[in-house]
Amino acid sequence: MVRERYSPIPSRSLASCPPCGLPETMVPPKVAIDSPAIEVMTDLRRIPAASIQSELTWAQANHAMILRGVRLLLVVAENGTVIGSVSAADLLGERPLQLATERQLNRDELTVRDLMVPADSADAIDLGDVLRSEVGHVVATLQRLGRQHLLVVDSDAAEGPMVRGIFSATQIARQLGVAVQTTEIARTFAQIETAMAG
């Protein structure tokens, strides 16, 4: 049926083309501390959310983060509702070892539900407020909350309320031009402040 409806696109060998390279990877634009906050938000309408289900194991969550190249997964119920989040710090910090010891389990037997920050404890800000804010406001919010990540909620979306975006301290630092070589949150913020002062 496909062959009847569509004709193939002409092809040739790669060697018959002029020497081919690879395109430059898209780099997020540089920003200043007074740039619009939306410029440092990962927009989940443009970039698919990295998500995981709560019954999956510690090892599966860690593997999913590595595969996606992210440090935060949104935890979703079967119906697609966001019920929490789990970060690299949640997986690789002391908590998994403490829980495993308390429950007399192997760390690999812990589930995402055991380690996630549930929705009622997760910090989020409104998209409307983001649209009226600058990068500095986001940095100040992350610092006040002591978080590496912050969720953005769009309560007025046509499809119903949704997690619309994510702020990452590491991503903000990169876009500000700060070389971030550690995931330690205090050091990331110190690097941002040094860049702002310089």
CSV table of C-alpha atoms in Angstrom, one decimal:
chain,number,residue,atom,x,y,z
A,1,MET,CA,0.0,0.0,0.0
A,2,VAL,CA,2.8,2.4,0.8
A,3,ARG,CA,4.5,1.7,-2.6
A,4,GLU,CA,1.2,2.4,-4.4
A,5,ARG,CA,0.7,5.8,-2.6
A,6,TYR,CA,4.3,7.1,-2.2
A,7,SER,CA,7.2,7.1,-4.6
A,8,PRO,CA,10.7,6.7,-3.1
A,9,ILE,CA,13.0,9.7,-2.6
A,10,PRO,CA,16.0,9.5,-4.9
A,11,SER,CA,19.1,8.2,-3.0
A,12,ARG,CA,22.8,8.0,-3.7
A,13,SER,CA,25.9,6.8,-1.9
A,14,LEU,CA,27.4,9.1,0.7
A,15,ALA,CA,30.8,8.9,-1.0
A,16,SER,CA,29.2,10.5,-4.2
A,17,CYS,CA,28.4,13.6,-2.1
A,18,PRO,CA,31.0,16.3,-1.4
A,19,PRO,CA,32.8,15.5,1.8
A,20,CYS,CA,30.2,15.7,4.6
A,21,GLY,CA,30.8,16.8,8.2
A,22,LEU,CA,28.3,17.0,11.1
A,23,PRO,CA,26.3,20.1,12.0
A,24,GLU,CA,27.2,21.9,15.2
A,25,THR,CA,25.1,20.9,18.1
A,26,MET,CA,22.5,23.4,19.0
A,27,VAL,CA,23.9,25.4,21.9
A,28,PRO,CA,21.4,27.3,24.1
A,29,PRO,CA,21.8,31.1,23.6
A,30,LYS,CA,24.0,33.0,26.0
A,31,VAL,CA,22.0,35.1,28.5
A,32,ALA,CA,22.6,37.8,31.1
A,33,ILE,CA,21.3,37.8,34.6
A,34,ASP,CA,18.7,40.4,33.5
A,35,SER,CA,17.6,38.4,30.4
A,36,PRO,CA,14.0,37.1,30.3
A,37,ALA,CA,13.6,34.0,32.5
A,38,ILE,CA,11.8,32.1,29.7
A,39,GLU,CA,15.2,32.1,27.8
A,40,VAL,CA,16.7,29.6,30.3
A,41,MET,CA,13.6,27.4,30.8
A,42,THR,CA,13.5,24.0,29.2
A,43,ASP,CA,10.1,24.2,27.4
A,44,LEU,CA,8.4,20.8,27.5
A,45,ARG,CA,6.3,21.7,24.5
A,46,ARG,CA,9.5,21.8,22.4
A,47,ILE,CA,11.7,19.2,24.2
A,48,PRO,CA,9.9,16.0,25.4
A,49,ALA,CA,9.9,15.5,29.1
A,50,ALA,CA,12.2,12.8,30.5
A,51,SER,CA,9.7,10.8,32.6
A,52,ILE,CA,9.5,7.5,34.4
A,53,GLN,CA,6.9,5.4,36.3
A,54,SER,CA,7.1,5.1,40.0
A,55,GLU,CA,7.2,1.3,40.2
A,56,LEU,CA,10.5,1.1,38.3
A,57,THR,CA,13.7,0.4,40.2
A,58,TRP,CA,16.6,2.5,41.2
A,59,ALA,CA,18.7,0.9,38.6
A,60,GLN,CA,16.1,1.5,35.8
A,61,ALA,CA,15.8,5.2,36.9
A,62,ASN,CA,19.6,5.6,36.9
A,63,HIS,CA,19.9,4.0,33.5
A,64,ALA,CA,17.0,6.2,32.1
A,65,MET,CA,18.9,9.3,33.3
A,66,ILE,CA,22.1,8.2,31.6
A,67,LEU,CA,20.4,7.3,28.3
A,68,ARG,CA,18.5,10.7,28.2
A,69,GLY,CA,21.5,12.7,29.4
A,70,VAL,CA,19.4,14.4,32.1
A,71,ARG,CA,19.6,14.8,35.9
A,72,LEU,CA,15.9,15.0,36.6
A,73,LEU,CA,13.0,12.7,35.7
A,74,LEU,CA,9.4,13.5,36.1
A,75,VAL,CA,7.5,10.7,37.8
A,76,VAL,CA,4.2,9.9,36.1
A,77,ALA,CA,1.2,7.8,36.9
A,78,GLU,CA,-0.3,5.5,34.3
A,79,ASN,CA,-2.8,8.2,33.3
A,80,GLY,CA,0.1,10.6,32.6
A,81,THR,CA,-0.4,12.7,35.7
A,82,VAL,CA,2.9,14.0,37.2
A,83,ILE,CA,3.1,12.6,40.7
A,84,GLY,CA,6.6,13.8,41.6
A,85,SER,CA,10.2,14.0,40.4
A,86,VAL,CA,13.4,12.1,41.0
A,87,SER,CA,16.9,13.7,40.5
A,88,ALA,CA,20.4,12.4,40.2
A,89,ALA,CA,20.9,13.6,43.8
A,90,ASP,CA,18.0,11.5,44.9
A,91,LEU,CA,19.4,8.4,43.2
A,92,LEU,CA,23.1,8.9,43.9
A,93,GLY,CA,23.1,10.6,47.3
A,94,GLU,CA,23.0,9.0,50.8
A,95,ARG,CA,19.3,8.4,50.9
A,96,PRO,CA,19.2,5.2,48.8
A,97,LEU,CA,21.8,3.6,50.9
A,98,GLN,CA,20.0,4.7,54.1
A,99,LEU,CA,16.7,3.3,52.9
A,100,ALA,CA,18.3,0.1,51.7
A,101,THR,CA,19.9,-0.4,55.1
A,102,GLU,CA,16.7,0.4,57.0
A,103,ARG,CA,14.7,-2.0,54.9
A,104,GLN,CA,17.4,-4.6,54.6
A,105,LEU,CA,17.3,-4.5,50.8
A,106,ASN,CA,19.8,-4.2,48.1
A,107,ARG,CA,19.8,-0.6,46.7
A,108,ASP,CA,18.7,-2.0,43.3
A,109,GLU,CA,15.5,-3.2,44.9
A,110,LEU,CA,14.4,0.3,45.8
A,111,THR,CA,11.8,1.8,43.5
A,112,VAL,CA,11.4,5.3,42.1
A,113,ARG,CA,8.4,5.8,44.5
A,114,ASP,CA,10.8,5.2,47.4
A,115,LEU,CA,13.2,7.9,46.3
A,116,MET,CA,11.1,10.5,44.5
A,117,VAL,CA,10.0,13.9,45.7
A,118,PRO,CA,6.2,13.6,45.7
A,119,ALA,CA,4.1,16.3,44.0
A,120,ASP,CA,3.0,17.7,47.4
A,121,SER,CA,6.6,18.3,48.4
A,122,ALA,CA,7.9,19.4,44.9
A,123,ASP,CA,8.4,23.2,44.3
A,124,ALA,CA,6.8,24.7,41.3
A,125,ILE,CA,6.3,28.2,39.9
A,126,ASP,CA,3.6,29.6,37.6
A,127,LEU,CA,4.3,30.2,33.9
A,128,GLY,CA,2.7,33.6,34.1
A,129,ASP,CA,5.2,34.6,36.8
A,130,VAL,CA,8.1,33.3,34.7
A,131,LEU,CA,7.0,35.4,31.7
A,132,ARG,CA,7.3,38.5,33.9
A,133,SER,CA,10.6,37.5,35.4
A,134,GLU,CA,14.3,37.7,34.6
A,135,VAL,CA,17.1,35.0,35.0
A,136,GLY,CA,18.1,36.6,38.3
A,137,HIS,CA,14.7,35.9,39.7
A,138,VAL,CA,15.0,32.3,38.9
A,139,VAL,CA,18.5,32.0,40.4
A,140,ALA,CA,17.2,33.7,43.6
A,141,THR,CA,14.3,31.3,43.7
A,142,LEU,CA,16.5,28.2,43.2
A,143,GLN,CA,18.9,29.5,45.9
A,144,ARG,CA,16.1,30.2,48.4
A,145,LEU,CA,14.6,26.7,47.9
A,146,GLY,CA,18.0,25.0,47.9
A,147,ARG,CA,17.2,23.2,44.7
A,148,GLN,CA,19.0,22.3,41.5
A,149,HIS,CA,15.8,22.1,39.5
A,150,LEU,CA,12.5,23.9,39.6
A,151,LEU,CA,9.3,23.0,37.8
A,152,VAL,CA,7.1,25.5,35.9
A,153,VAL,CA,3.3,24.9,35.8
A,154,ASP,CA,0.9,26.2,33.2
A,155,SER,CA,-2.5,26.2,35.0
A,156,ASP,CA,-4.2,27.9,32.0
A,157,ALA,CA,-3.2,25.4,29.2
A,158,ALA,CA,-6.0,24.6,26.9
A,159,GLU,CA,-5.5,20.8,27.6
A,160,GLY,CA,-5.7,21.4,31.4
A,161,PRO,CA,-3.0,22.2,34.0
A,162,MET,CA,0.4,20.8,33.0
A,163,VAL,CA,4.1,20.9,33.9
A,164,ARG,CA,5.2,23.2,31.1
A,165,GLY,CA,8.9,23.6,31.8
A,166,ILE,CA,12.0,23.0,34.0
A,167,PHE,CA,14.7,25.3,35.2
A,168,SER,CA,18.1,23.8,35.9
A,169,ALA,CA,20.8,25.6,37.9
A,170,THR,CA,23.5,23.9,35.8
A,171,GLN,CA,21.8,24.9,32.5
A,172,ILE,CA,21.4,28.5,33.7
A,173,ALA,CA,25.1,28.6,34.6
A,174,ARG,CA,26.1,27.3,31.2
A,175,GLN,CA,23.9,29.9,29.5
A,176,LEU,CA,25.5,32.6,31.7
A,177,GLY,CA,28.9,31.4,30.5
A,178,VAL,CA,29.9,29.9,33.8
A,179,ALA,CA,32.0,26.7,33.5
A,180,VAL,CA,30.1,24.1,35.6
A,181,GLN,CA,32.2,21.1,36.4
A,182,THR,CA,30.3,19.8,39.4
A,183,THR,CA,26.7,19.0,40.3
A,184,GLU,CA,27.2,20.2,43.8
A,185,ILE,CA,24.5,22.9,44.1
A,186,ALA,CA,26.3,25.3,46.5
A,187,ARG,CA,29.3,25.4,44.1
A,188,THR,CA,27.1,26.0,41.1
A,189,PHE,CA,25.4,29.0,42.7
A,190,ALA,CA,28.8,30.3,43.9
A,191,GLN,CA,30.0,30.1,40.2
A,192,ILE,CA,26.9,32.0,39.0
A,193,GLU,CA,27.4,34.7,41.6
A,194,THR,CA,31.1,35.1,40.7
A,195,ALA,CA,30.1,35.4,37.0
A,196,MET,CA,27.5,38.0,37.9
A,197,ALA,CA,30.0,40.1,39.9
A,198,GLY,CA,32.7,39.9,37.1
